[in-house]
Each structure stands twice: as C-alpha cells, then as structure tokens.
Amino acid sequence: MTPEIRPYDRERDADGLYAAKVAFERGLGESTGGDGKAAAYAEKLTDTYRERWLDWVDRCVAADPRCVTVAVDGSADGPGDEAAADGAVVGYVFVLPERLAVIWDAAVLNELYVAPEHRGTGVADDLLGAALDLAADQELPLDRLVLDVDPANDRARGFYDRHGFEPWGEMVARPLDDS
C-alpha cells in the first residue's frame, strides 16, 4: 500500500509525527558526528521537548496548514510503533511558514524524514514535492528552497543532488557555552 501524503492533523498524527521526529533526531546523531553528537541529540528528546516541539508545530500549522505534511501508511506501524488512529506516520516534511522565510530570504525546508522501511519507495520524492509546491506558493525575496544537510550524510546529499539542490553558502556553528 502506498502511503497517503496529506497535511498534518494534530488529533490523528501527533504521536506518530513525534515518533518520526525522534527517529529523525536519533538518525542525525547516529549517522554523522560520532558518539558526542548522538548523545547530544538523545539528551534533548525529553517529554518537555516533545511538548514544546509539538506546540511549535501547531503554531507553524496555524500559519500555514501545509507546512507540515505527513506520509501515512495504514498497513504498517511507524517509527517506535506509534500508529496514528488511521495509520502510521512513516515520514514527514516540515517547511517553515512564509512569515519565517526572512531567516534565509527563501523558503526553508526544516526537516524531511522517511522511516527506513519506506526509503527508496518514492515517499521522500512525494514529500519533497509537497515542500516544493508550498515553497512555490510563498512570497519570497529569493525564489529558493534551502535546507541544511550534513556533508557526511551521503544518502541525503544524493537525494537532494538528484532533485537539483546545489551548495549555497556554508553553515558554521559555535557552542554557546564556550567563551
């Protein structure tokens, strides 16, 4: 069964979306950056973080209902076996609402995740298509969809390369607790 691609609905999807978010975060920590990065990502995934993140999702969805799109599969459980009432969330894409586009002067793809068992099936292509459609409808200073992808994440880089994404600057970061 091909997963349904549709806008996120908190009543049906909150548990499944957050389970996918946890899998996304843990995957970031495990696949790149070593044990320190994995530990940092795992430490933030508290009940308090869950509520704050879901509240933020709600605020973003209130600004534009399409900014979070989910892939829902009624035939299988999703990450962490947290099934939504009418199916399991097996992937999602999160594009920041238009009012936040000034952060990069472009549409911002915040996160895209697909459960491992659904990778290579076209679900990620469908989710990215929803993100591109939303971005095309935004009034942007620069007609671009931007995202941050770890250069060590070969799978993600290959996916975005295949969809025509190109390097555009380079992010640098600094811990806040260092002087």
Short mmCIF file of C-alpha atoms in Angstrom, two decimals:
data_model
loop_
_atom_site.label_atom_id
_atom_site.label_comp_id
_atom_site.label_asym_id
_atom_site.label_seq_id
_atom_site.Cartn_x
_atom_site.Cartn_y
_atom_site.Cartn_z
CA MET A 1 0.00 0.00 0.00
CA THR A 2 1.37 3.41 -0.99
CA PRO A 3 1.38 5.85 1.93
CA GLU A 4 -1.06 8.74 1.78
CA ILE A 5 0.59 12.17 1.60
CA ARG A 6 -1.51 14.78 3.41
CA PRO A 7 -1.31 17.79 5.73
CA TYR A 8 -0.54 17.01 9.37
CA ASP A 9 -3.51 16.84 11.75
CA ARG A 10 -2.64 17.00 15.46
CA GLU A 11 -5.59 14.85 16.54
CA ARG A 12 -4.64 11.98 14.25
CA ASP A 13 -0.90 12.42 13.81
CA ALA A 14 0.80 13.96 16.88
CA ASP A 15 2.12 10.72 18.37
CA GLY A 16 3.26 9.36 15.03
CA LEU A 17 4.81 12.66 13.98
CA TYR A 18 6.77 12.90 17.21
CA ALA A 19 7.92 9.27 16.92
CA ALA A 20 9.20 10.13 13.43
CA LYS A 21 10.86 13.29 14.81
CA VAL A 22 12.66 11.18 17.43
CA ALA A 23 13.82 8.75 14.73
CA PHE A 24 14.97 11.72 12.63
CA GLU A 25 16.96 13.23 15.53
CA ARG A 26 18.49 9.92 16.58
CA GLY A 27 19.38 9.17 12.98
CA LEU A 28 21.16 12.51 12.70
CA GLY A 29 23.17 11.75 15.80
CA GLU A 30 24.00 8.18 14.85
CA SER A 31 24.89 8.58 11.20
CA THR A 32 27.18 11.59 11.41
CA GLY A 33 29.30 13.24 14.05
CA GLY A 34 30.16 10.32 16.30
CA ASP A 35 29.14 9.47 19.85
CA GLY A 36 29.17 13.07 21.11
CA LYS A 37 26.62 14.19 18.54
CA ALA A 38 24.46 11.12 19.16
CA ALA A 39 24.45 11.80 22.91
CA ALA A 40 23.61 15.49 22.42
CA TYR A 41 20.64 14.63 20.18
CA ALA A 42 19.42 11.89 22.53
CA GLU A 43 19.61 14.17 25.61
CA LYS A 44 17.29 16.77 24.16
CA LEU A 45 14.46 14.30 23.47
CA THR A 46 12.64 14.78 26.78
CA ASP A 47 8.91 15.00 27.50
CA THR A 48 9.32 18.77 27.85
CA TYR A 49 10.98 18.97 24.44
CA ARG A 50 8.16 16.87 22.96
CA GLU A 51 5.50 19.30 24.19
CA ARG A 52 7.48 22.37 23.12
CA TRP A 53 8.14 20.91 19.67
CA LEU A 54 4.52 19.86 19.10
CA ASP A 55 3.34 23.30 20.26
CA TRP A 56 5.74 24.89 17.76
CA VAL A 57 4.42 22.58 15.03
CA ASP A 58 0.89 23.72 15.94
CA ARG A 59 1.90 27.40 15.64
CA CYS A 60 3.52 26.75 12.26
CA VAL A 61 0.49 24.77 11.02
CA ALA A 62 -1.80 27.58 12.20
CA ALA A 63 0.21 29.96 9.99
CA ASP A 64 0.03 27.56 7.03
CA PRO A 65 -1.66 24.14 7.26
CA ARG A 66 0.62 22.72 4.54
CA CYS A 67 3.90 23.49 6.32
CA VAL A 68 3.89 20.01 7.88
CA THR A 69 2.97 17.20 5.52
CA VAL A 70 2.90 13.58 6.63
CA ALA A 71 3.13 10.25 4.83
CA VAL A 72 0.67 7.85 6.47
CA ASP A 73 0.62 4.12 5.86
CA GLY A 74 -2.45 2.27 7.10
CA SER A 75 -0.79 -1.13 6.70
CA ALA A 76 2.28 -0.78 8.92
CA ASP A 77 3.41 0.75 12.17
CA GLY A 78 5.73 3.71 12.02
CA PRO A 79 8.87 4.64 13.94
CA GLY A 80 8.60 3.41 17.50
CA ASP A 81 5.37 1.58 16.61
CA GLU A 82 3.36 4.74 17.40
CA ALA A 83 0.47 4.34 14.96
CA ALA A 84 -1.94 7.19 14.29
CA ALA A 85 -5.65 6.43 14.55
CA ASP A 86 -5.98 5.82 10.81
CA GLY A 87 -2.44 4.73 10.02
CA ALA A 88 1.18 5.07 10.94
CA VAL A 89 3.19 8.20 10.16
CA VAL A 90 6.08 6.83 8.11
CA GLY A 91 7.51 10.16 7.05
CA TYR A 92 7.08 13.90 7.13
CA VAL A 93 8.35 17.12 5.67
CA PHE A 94 8.37 20.40 7.60
CA VAL A 95 8.72 23.68 5.71
CA LEU A 96 8.80 26.82 7.83
CA PRO A 97 5.80 29.11 7.37
CA GLU A 98 6.17 32.01 4.95
CA ARG A 99 6.46 34.57 7.77
CA LEU A 100 9.79 32.93 8.72
CA ALA A 101 11.19 32.98 5.16
CA VAL A 102 13.14 36.13 6.01
CA ILE A 103 15.53 33.94 8.01
CA TRP A 104 17.17 32.89 4.74
CA ASP A 105 15.27 35.17 2.31
CA ALA A 106 13.97 31.87 0.92
CA ALA A 107 11.64 29.03 1.79
CA VAL A 108 13.22 26.84 4.45
CA LEU A 109 12.92 23.06 4.47
CA ASN A 110 13.35 22.43 8.18
CA GLU A 111 13.16 18.63 8.19
CA LEU A 112 12.39 15.72 5.89
CA TYR A 113 12.28 12.19 7.27
CA VAL A 114 11.17 8.81 5.93
CA ALA A 115 11.22 5.62 8.00
CA PRO A 116 13.94 3.21 6.81
CA GLU A 117 11.45 0.59 5.59
CA HIS A 118 9.86 3.19 3.26
CA ARG A 119 13.07 4.62 1.82
CA GLY A 120 13.57 4.06 -1.88
CA THR A 121 9.81 3.77 -2.47
CA GLY A 122 9.13 7.31 -3.68
CA VAL A 123 7.73 8.58 -0.37
CA ALA A 124 10.59 11.06 0.05
CA ASP A 125 10.04 12.28 -3.53
CA ASP A 126 6.35 12.85 -2.77
CA LEU A 127 7.12 14.69 0.47
CA LEU A 128 9.71 16.87 -1.25
CA GLY A 129 7.15 17.58 -3.98
CA ALA A 130 4.73 18.85 -1.31
CA ALA A 131 7.51 21.05 0.10
CA LEU A 132 8.36 22.46 -3.33
CA ASP A 133 4.68 23.17 -4.03
CA LEU A 134 4.35 25.04 -0.75
CA ALA A 135 7.57 26.98 -1.36
CA ALA A 136 6.40 27.97 -4.85
CA ASP A 137 3.28 29.49 -3.29
CA GLN A 138 5.24 31.58 -0.76
CA GLU A 139 6.16 35.20 -1.45
CA LEU A 140 9.93 35.05 -1.11
CA PRO A 141 12.76 37.56 -1.52
CA LEU A 142 14.72 34.78 -3.26
CA ASP A 143 12.98 32.01 -5.19
CA ARG A 144 14.76 29.14 -3.47
CA LEU A 145 14.10 26.29 -1.10
CA VAL A 146 17.04 25.94 1.27
CA LEU A 147 18.00 23.36 3.86
CA ASP A 148 20.90 22.27 5.99
CA VAL A 149 22.29 18.83 5.19
CA ASP A 150 25.31 17.27 6.86
CA PRO A 151 28.06 16.79 4.25
CA ALA A 152 28.78 13.38 5.78
CA ASN A 153 25.20 12.20 5.15
CA ASP A 154 25.79 10.66 1.72
CA ARG A 155 22.25 9.31 1.35
CA ALA A 156 20.63 12.70 2.00
CA ARG A 157 23.15 14.53 -0.17
CA GLY A 158 22.50 12.12 -3.04
CA PHE A 159 18.74 12.60 -2.67
CA TYR A 160 18.98 16.39 -2.73
CA ASP A 161 21.52 16.34 -5.58
CA ARG A 162 19.11 14.19 -7.59
CA HIS A 163 16.42 16.83 -7.02
CA GLY A 164 18.60 19.70 -8.27
CA PHE A 165 19.80 21.16 -4.97
CA GLU A 166 23.23 22.79 -5.09
CA PRO A 167 25.58 24.11 -2.42
CA TRP A 168 24.61 27.65 -1.41
CA GLY A 169 26.94 29.01 1.21
CA GLU A 170 28.15 27.02 4.16
CA MET A 171 26.85 26.92 7.71
CA VAL A 172 29.23 27.31 10.59
CA ALA A 173 28.34 26.84 14.25
CA ARG A 174 29.78 27.51 17.68
CA PRO A 175 28.71 26.12 21.07
CA LEU A 176 27.09 28.78 23.27
CA ASP A 177 28.71 27.58 26.47
CA ASP A 178 32.28 28.28 25.24
CA SER A 179 33.71 31.75 25.71
#
